[in-house]
Coordinates of C-alpha atoms in Angstrom, one line a residue:
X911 CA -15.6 5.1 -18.9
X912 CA -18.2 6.4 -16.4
X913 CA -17.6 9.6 -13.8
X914 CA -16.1 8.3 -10.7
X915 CA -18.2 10.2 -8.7
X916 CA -20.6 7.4 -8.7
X917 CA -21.3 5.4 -5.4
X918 CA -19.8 1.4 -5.5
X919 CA -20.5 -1.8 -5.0
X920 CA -17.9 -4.7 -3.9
X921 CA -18.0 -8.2 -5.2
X922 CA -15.7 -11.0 -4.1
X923 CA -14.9 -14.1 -6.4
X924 CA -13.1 -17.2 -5.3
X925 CA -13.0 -20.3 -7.1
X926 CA -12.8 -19.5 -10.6
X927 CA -11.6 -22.3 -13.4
X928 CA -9.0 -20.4 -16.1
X929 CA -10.2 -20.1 -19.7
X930 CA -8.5 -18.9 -22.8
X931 CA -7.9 -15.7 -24.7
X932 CA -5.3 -14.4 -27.8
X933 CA -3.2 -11.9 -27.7
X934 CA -0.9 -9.0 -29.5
X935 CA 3.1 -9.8 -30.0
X936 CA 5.3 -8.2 -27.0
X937 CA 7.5 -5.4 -26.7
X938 CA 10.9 -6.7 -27.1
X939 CA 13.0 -8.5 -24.4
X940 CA 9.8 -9.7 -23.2
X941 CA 8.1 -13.2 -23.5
X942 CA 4.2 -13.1 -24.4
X943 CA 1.5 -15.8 -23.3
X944 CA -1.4 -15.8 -25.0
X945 CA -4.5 -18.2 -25.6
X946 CA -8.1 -18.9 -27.1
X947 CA -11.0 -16.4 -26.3
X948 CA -13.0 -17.0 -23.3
X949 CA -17.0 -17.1 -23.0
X950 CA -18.4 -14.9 -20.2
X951 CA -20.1 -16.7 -17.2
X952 CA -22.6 -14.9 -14.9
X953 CA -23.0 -16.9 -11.4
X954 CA -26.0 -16.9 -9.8
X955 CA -27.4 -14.6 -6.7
X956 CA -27.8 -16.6 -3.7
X957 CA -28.1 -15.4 0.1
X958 CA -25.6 -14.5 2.7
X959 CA -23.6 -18.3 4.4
X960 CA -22.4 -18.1 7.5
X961 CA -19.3 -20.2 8.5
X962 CA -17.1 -20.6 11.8
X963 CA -13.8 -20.0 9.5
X964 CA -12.3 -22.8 10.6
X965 CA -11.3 -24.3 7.1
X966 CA -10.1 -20.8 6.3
X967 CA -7.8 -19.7 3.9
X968 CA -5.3 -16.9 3.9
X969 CA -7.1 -14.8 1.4
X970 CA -10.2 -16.7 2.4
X971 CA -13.5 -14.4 3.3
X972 CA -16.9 -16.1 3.1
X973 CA -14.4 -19.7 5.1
X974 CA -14.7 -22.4 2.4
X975 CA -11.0 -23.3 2.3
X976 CA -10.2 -20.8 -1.1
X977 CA -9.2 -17.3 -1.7
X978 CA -11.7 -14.9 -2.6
X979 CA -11.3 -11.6 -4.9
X980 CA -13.2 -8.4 -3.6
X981 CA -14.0 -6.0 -6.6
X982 CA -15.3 -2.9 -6.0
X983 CA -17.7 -1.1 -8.5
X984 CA -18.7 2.5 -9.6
X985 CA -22.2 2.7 -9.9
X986 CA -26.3 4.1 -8.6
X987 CA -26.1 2.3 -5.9
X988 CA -23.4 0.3 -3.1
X989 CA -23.1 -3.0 -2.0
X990 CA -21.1 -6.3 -1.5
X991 CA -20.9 -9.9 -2.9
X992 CA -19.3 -12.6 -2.8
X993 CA -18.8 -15.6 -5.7
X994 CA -18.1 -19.1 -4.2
X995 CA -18.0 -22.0 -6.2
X996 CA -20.2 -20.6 -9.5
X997 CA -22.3 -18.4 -6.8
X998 CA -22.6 -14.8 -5.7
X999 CA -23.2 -14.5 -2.3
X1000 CA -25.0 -11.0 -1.3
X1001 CA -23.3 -9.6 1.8
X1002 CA -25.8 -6.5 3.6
X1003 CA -24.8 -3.2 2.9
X1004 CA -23.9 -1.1 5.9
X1005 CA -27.2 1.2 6.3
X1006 CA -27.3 5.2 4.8
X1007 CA -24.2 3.3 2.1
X1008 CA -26.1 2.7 -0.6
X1009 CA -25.7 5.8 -2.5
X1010 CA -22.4 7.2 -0.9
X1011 CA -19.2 5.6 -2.4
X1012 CA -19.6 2.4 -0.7
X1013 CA -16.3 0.1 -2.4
X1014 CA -14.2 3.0 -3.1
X1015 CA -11.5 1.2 -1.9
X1016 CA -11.0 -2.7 -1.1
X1017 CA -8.6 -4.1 0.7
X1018 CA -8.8 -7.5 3.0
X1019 CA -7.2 -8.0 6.5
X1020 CA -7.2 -9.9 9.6
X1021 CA -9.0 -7.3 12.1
X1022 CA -10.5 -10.3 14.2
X1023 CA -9.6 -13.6 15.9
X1024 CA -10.6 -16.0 13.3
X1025 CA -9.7 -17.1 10.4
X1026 CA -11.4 -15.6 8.0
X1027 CA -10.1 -12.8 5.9
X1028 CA -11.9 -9.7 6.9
X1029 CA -13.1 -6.9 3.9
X1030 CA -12.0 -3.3 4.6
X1031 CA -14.0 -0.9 2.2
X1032 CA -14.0 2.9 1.9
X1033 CA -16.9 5.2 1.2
X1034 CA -14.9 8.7 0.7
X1035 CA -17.9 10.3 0.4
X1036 CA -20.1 9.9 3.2
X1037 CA -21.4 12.3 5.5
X1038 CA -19.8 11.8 9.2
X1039 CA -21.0 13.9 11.9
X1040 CA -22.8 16.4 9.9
X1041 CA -19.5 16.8 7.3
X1042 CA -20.1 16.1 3.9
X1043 CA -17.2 14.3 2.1
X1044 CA -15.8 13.3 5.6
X1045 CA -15.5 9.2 4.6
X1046 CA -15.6 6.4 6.6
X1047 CA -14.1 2.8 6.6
X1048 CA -16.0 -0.3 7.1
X1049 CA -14.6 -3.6 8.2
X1050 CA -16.5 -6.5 7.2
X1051 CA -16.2 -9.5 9.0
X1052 CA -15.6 -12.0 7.2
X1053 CA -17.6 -15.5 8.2
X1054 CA -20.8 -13.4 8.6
X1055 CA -20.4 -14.0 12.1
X1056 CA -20.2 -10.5 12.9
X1057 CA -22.0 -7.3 11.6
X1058 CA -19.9 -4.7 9.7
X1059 CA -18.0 -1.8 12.0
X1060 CA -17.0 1.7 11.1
X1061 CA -14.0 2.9 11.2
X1062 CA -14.1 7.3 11.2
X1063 CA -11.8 10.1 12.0
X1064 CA -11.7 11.0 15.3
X1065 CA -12.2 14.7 14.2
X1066 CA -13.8 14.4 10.8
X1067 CA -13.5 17.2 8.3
X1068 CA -15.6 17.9 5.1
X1069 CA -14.7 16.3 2.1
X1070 CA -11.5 15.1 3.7
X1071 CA -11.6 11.9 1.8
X1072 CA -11.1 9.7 4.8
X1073 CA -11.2 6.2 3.0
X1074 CA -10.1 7.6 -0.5
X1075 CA -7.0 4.5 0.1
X1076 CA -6.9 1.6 2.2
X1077 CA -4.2 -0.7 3.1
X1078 CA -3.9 -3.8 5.7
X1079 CA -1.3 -6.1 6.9
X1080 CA -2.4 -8.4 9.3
X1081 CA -5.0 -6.7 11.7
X1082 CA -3.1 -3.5 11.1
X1083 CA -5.2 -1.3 8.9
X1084 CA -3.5 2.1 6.9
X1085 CA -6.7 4.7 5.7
X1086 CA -5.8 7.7 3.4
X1087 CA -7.5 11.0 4.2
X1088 CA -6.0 13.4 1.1
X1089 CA -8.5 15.9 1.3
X1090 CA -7.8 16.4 4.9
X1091 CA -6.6 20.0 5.3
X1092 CA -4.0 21.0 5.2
X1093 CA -2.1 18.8 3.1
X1094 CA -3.9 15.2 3.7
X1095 CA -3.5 12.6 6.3
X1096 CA -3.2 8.5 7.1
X1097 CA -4.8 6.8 9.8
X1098 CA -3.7 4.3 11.5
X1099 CA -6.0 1.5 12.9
X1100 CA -5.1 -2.2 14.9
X1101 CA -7.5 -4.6 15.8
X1102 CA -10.4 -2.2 14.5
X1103 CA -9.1 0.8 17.4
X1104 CA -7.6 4.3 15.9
X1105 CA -3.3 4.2 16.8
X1106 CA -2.5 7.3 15.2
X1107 CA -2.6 10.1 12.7
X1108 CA 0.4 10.6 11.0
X1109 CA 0.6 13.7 8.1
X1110 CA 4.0 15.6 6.8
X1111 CA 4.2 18.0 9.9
X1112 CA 4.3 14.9 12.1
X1113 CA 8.0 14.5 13.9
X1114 CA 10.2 12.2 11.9
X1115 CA 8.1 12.3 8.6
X1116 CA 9.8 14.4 6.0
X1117 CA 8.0 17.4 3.7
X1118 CA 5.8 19.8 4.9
X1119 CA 1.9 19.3 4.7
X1120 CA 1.4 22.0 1.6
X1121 CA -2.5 22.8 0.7
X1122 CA -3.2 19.8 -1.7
X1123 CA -0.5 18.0 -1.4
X1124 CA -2.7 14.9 -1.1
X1125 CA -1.2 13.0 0.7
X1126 CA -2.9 9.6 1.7
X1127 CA -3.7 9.1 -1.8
X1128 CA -2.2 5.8 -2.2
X1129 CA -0.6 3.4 -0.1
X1130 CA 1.3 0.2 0.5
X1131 CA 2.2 -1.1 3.9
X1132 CA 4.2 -4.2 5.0
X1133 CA 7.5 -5.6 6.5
X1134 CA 10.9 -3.5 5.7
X1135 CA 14.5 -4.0 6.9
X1136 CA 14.4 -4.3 11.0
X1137 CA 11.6 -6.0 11.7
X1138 CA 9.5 -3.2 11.4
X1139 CA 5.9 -2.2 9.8
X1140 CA 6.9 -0.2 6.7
X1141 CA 4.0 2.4 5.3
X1142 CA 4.6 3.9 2.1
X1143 CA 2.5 7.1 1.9
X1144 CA 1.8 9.0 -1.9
X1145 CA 1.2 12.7 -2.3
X1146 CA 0.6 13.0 -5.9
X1147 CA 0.6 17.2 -6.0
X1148 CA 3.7 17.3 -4.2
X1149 CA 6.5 19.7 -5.8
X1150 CA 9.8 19.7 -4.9
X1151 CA 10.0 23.0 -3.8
X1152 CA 12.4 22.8 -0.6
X1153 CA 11.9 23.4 3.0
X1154 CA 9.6 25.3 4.5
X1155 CA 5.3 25.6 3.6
X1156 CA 5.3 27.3 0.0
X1157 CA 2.6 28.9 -1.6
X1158 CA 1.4 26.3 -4.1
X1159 CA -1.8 28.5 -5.2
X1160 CA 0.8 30.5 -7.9
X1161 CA 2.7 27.4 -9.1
X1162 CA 2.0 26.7 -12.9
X1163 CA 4.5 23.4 -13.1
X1164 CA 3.3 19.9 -13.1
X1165 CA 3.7 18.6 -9.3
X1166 CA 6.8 15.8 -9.1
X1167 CA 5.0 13.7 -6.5
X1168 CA 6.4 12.2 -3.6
X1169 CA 6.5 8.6 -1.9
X1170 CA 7.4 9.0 2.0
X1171 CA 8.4 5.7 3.6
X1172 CA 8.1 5.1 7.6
X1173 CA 10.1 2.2 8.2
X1174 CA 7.9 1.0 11.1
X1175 CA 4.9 3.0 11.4
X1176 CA 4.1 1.5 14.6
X1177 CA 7.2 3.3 16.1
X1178 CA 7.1 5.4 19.2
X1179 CA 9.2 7.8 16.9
X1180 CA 8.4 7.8 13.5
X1181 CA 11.5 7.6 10.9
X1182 CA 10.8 8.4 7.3
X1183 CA 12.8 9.0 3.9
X1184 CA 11.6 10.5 0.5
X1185 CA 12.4 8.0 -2.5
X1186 CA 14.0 9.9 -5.2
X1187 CA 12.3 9.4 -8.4
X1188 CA 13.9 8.0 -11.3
X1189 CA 15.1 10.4 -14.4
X1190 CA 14.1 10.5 -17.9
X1191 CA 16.3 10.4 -20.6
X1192 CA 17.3 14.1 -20.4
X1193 CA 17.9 13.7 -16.5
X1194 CA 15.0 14.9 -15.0
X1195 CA 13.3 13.7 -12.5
X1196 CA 10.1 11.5 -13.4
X1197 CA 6.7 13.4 -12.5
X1198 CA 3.7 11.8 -11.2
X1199 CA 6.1 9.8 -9.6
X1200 CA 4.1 7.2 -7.3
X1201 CA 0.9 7.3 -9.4
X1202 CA 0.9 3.5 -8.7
X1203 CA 2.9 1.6 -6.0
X1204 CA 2.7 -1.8 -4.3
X1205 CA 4.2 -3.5 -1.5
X1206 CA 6.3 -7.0 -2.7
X1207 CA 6.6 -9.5 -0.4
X1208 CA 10.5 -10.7 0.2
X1209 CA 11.8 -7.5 -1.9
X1210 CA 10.4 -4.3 -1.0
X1211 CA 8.3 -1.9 -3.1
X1212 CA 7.3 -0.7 -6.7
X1213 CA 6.7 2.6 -7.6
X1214 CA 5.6 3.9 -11.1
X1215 CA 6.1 7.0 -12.7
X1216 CA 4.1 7.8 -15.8
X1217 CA 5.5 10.6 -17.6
X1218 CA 8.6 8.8 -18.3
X1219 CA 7.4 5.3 -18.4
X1220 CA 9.9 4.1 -15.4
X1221 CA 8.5 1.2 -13.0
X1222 CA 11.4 1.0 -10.4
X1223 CA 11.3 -1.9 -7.7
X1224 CA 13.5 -1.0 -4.5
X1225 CA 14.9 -3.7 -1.1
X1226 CA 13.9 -4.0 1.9
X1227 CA 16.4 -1.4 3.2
X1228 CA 14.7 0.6 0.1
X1229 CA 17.8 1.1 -2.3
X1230 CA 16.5 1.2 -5.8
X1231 CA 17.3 -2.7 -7.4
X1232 CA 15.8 -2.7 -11.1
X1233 CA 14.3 0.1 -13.0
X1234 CA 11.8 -1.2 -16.2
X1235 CA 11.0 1.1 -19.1
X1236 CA 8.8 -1.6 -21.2
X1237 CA 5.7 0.5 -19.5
X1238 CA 5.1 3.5 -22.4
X1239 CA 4.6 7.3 -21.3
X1240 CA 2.7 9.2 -20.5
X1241 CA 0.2 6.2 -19.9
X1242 CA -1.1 4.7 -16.0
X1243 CA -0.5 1.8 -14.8
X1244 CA -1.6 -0.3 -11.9
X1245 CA 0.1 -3.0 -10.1
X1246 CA -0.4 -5.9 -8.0
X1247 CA 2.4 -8.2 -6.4
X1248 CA 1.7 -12.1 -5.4
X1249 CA 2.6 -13.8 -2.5
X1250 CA 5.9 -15.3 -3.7
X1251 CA 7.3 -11.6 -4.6
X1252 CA 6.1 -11.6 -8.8
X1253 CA 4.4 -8.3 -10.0
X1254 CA 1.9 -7.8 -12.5
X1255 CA 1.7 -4.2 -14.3
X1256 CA -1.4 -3.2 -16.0
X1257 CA -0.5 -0.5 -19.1
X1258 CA -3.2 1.9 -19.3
X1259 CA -2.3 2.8 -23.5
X1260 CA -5.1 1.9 -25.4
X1261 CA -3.5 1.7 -28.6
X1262 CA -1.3 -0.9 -26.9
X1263 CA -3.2 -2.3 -23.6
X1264 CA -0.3 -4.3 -21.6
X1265 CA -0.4 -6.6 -19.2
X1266 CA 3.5 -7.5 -17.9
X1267 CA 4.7 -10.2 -15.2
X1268 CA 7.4 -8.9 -13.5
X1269 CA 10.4 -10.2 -11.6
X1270 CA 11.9 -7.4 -9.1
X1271 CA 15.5 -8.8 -9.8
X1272 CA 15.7 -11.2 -13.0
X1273 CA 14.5 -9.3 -16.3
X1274 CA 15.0 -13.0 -17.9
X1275 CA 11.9 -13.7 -16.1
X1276 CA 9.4 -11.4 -17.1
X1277 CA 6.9 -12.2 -19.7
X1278 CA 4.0 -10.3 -21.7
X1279 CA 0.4 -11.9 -21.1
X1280 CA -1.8 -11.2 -24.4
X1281 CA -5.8 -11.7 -24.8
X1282 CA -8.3 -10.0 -26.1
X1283 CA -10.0 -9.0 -23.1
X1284 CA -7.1 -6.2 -22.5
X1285 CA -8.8 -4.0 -25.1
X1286 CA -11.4 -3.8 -22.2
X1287 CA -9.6 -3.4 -19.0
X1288 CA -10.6 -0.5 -16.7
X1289 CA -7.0 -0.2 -16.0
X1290 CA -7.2 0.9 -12.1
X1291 CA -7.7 -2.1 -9.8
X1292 CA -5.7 -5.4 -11.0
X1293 CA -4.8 -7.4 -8.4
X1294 CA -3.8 -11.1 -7.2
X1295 CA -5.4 -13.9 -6.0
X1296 CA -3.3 -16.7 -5.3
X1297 CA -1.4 -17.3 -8.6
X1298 CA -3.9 -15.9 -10.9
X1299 CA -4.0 -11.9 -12.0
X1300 CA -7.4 -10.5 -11.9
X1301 CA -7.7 -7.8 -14.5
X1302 CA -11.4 -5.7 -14.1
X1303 CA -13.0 -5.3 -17.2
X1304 CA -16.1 -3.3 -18.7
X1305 CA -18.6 -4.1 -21.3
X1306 CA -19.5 -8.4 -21.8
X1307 CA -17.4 -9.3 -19.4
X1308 CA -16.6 -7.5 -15.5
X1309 CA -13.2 -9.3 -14.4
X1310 CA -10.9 -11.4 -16.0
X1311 CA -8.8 -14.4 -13.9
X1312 CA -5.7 -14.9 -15.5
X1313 CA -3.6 -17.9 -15.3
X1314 CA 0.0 -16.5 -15.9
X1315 CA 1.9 -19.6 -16.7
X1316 CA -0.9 -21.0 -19.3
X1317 CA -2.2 -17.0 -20.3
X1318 CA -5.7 -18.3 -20.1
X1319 CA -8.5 -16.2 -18.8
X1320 CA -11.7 -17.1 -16.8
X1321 CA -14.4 -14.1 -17.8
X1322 CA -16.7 -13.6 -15.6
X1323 CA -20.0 -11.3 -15.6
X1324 CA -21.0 -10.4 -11.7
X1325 CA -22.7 -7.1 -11.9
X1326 CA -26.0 -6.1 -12.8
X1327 CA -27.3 -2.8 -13.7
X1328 CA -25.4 0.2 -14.1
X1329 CA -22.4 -0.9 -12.3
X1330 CA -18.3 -0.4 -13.1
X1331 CA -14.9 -2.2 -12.0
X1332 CA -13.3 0.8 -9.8
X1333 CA -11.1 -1.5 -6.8
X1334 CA -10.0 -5.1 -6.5
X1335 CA -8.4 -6.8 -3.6
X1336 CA -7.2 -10.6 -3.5

């Protein structure tokens, strides 16, 4: 797999008819899918389409009335598509992007008026005010109607990461900043205009902002319990070292990790718990807990932890529901949760690439989705779009659509050059 340090392009794909693809037996207790292999299609390149959005789906960028799939890539250069109906659409890259991280991270929102989805994309790496490895945000309008705007930190820092994570519900927009000193920080945008900065020595938000904490690495955000805005905030080289700053330069153990929630992050007071992590067989705690999380809509959130294999789903008041264990340590996984509250886990093992849909509350439910195209996943990235899982991919093919009742795959070639799957939003 190529470095990460490369700078990205984004694609979206909308549209896409499901094909077929085999696939290896599942681990027990869980119901496998699988189908015929797939040939690879490559859309054409066509120019940008402007449209006045009002056809518009939900997840609907470029306005023809279907959701679209934003990928970002890893590669020499940056830039944005968009495949509608058999065609990629070439969207302008912001200028002084091209070689600076542009597509990081995806994520789509409603920033503006109309009702087109709009694309929010995160170049960590760019130079802001003179400081290198500040980051910015763009917001993308979707329609073409409007030209891209940038989204900074009001007082950037060098290599602060700001746009390392994004996350959006409605025209509210969460940015990670984990390089931020001391310990990372999340921004929070409305409407396109800053609302606040929030880190762990802000009032109400539990820990203490530790040198490389990192927090802002991931996020989720979305309705909790009480009407309010929940953000769930990951700092991935947290330890659990008790109150107080501690000196984290002599610390030779593995850092736990910690998920902070904010029940409503739009709050004049900010309220926040710690989620405990789940144990391992011995009764430890889980480390690298919150190496993947997603917000589910109707239940609450999911939160991996790698080391000890445990996927636990939590409510809406966040009390822990389910914990799964079909996930093998000390592998990644991503996740991505639909619409109508079903998750999709991507196992990162490559002796055993795994690809699980999830019920939060029903384990009768959940079934294993086989094909062939998992021995090429990327593994970071998966996401939905509409019904169908889109897995990123590298070699032959760069995503693949997946139809999770049939387990057939639409492969589909979008990139050209030296460009890799690194984000996906649907």
């Amino acid at each position: 797999m190529p470095s990460f340090g490369r700078s990205l392009a984004v694609v979206l794909v909308s549209g896409l008819a499901a094909c077929s693809a085999p696939g290896a037996a599942p681990p027990a207790g869980v119901t496998a899918a699988a189908a015929p292999v797939a040939a690879v299609s490559r859309p054409p390149l066509v120019g940008p389409v402007r449209s006045d959005c009002s056809r518009a789906g939900a997840r609907d960028f470029d306005g023809d009335g279907r959701d679209d799939i934003a990928l970002g890539y890893l590669g020499t250069t940056g830039q944005v598509d968009v495949l509608v109906a058999g065609k990629v659409i070439r969207v302008p890259t912001p200028p002084g992007n091209r070689m600076k991280g542009f597509g990081w991270s995806v994520t789509m929102a409603r920033v503006d008026d109309d009702r087109c989805a709009d694309l929010v994309v995160g170049t960590r790496t760019l130079t802001v005010a003179g400081r290198k490895g500040a980051g910015a945000v763009y917001v993308l309008h979707g329609g073409a109607a409007a030209p891209p705007r940038r989204l900074v930190s009001p007082r950037p820092q060098e290599d602060a990461a700001f746009g390392e994570s994004v996350a959006a519900y409605g025209d509210l927009v969460a940015i990670g900043a984990p390089g931020e000193r001391p310990g990372g920080a999340v921004y929070l945008f409305r409407n396109g205009s800053f609302v606040r900065r929030i880190t762990q020595d802000t009032p109400g938000v539990p820990g203490n902002s530790e040198v490389a904490d990192r927090f802002g690495d991931r996020l989720a955000l979305g309705p909790l319990a009480g009407g309010g805005v929940g953000l769930a905030v990951v700092a991935p080289e947290d330890h659990d070292d008790g109150p107080g700053r501690q000196d984290v330069g002599s610390r030779d153990d593995a850092p736990l990790g910690a998920v902070t929630v904010l029940r409503d992050v739009t709050a004049a007071r900010l309220a926040g718990v710690r989620l405990p992590p789940p144990e391992d067989e011995d009764g430890r705690p889980c480390t690298g807990f919150g190496d993947s999380l997603v917000y589910v809509p109707r239940t609450g959130l999911a939160v991996f932890a790698p080391q000890c294999g445990r996927l636990r789903f939590y409510d809406l008041t966040l009390d822990p529901i389910r914990t799964v264990t079909t996930l093998r340590s000390p592998w990644d996984a991503d996740l991505a949760a639909s619409a109508d509250g079903r998750v999709a886990a991507l196992g990162s093992d490559p002796n055993d690439p795994t690809l699980l849909l999830l019920s939060p509350k029903d384990p009768s439910a959940d079934r294993r989705l086989a094909g062939d195209y998992l021995a090429h996943t990327v593994q970071r990235g998966i996401a939905f779009s509409g019904g169908r899982i889109v897995v990123p991919l590298e070699g032959a093919a760069d995503v693949a659509v997946v139809d999770p009742v049939t387990g057939k795959a639409d492969l589909v070639k979008t990139a050209t050059g030296d460009l890799f799957v690194k984000a996906v939003a649907g």
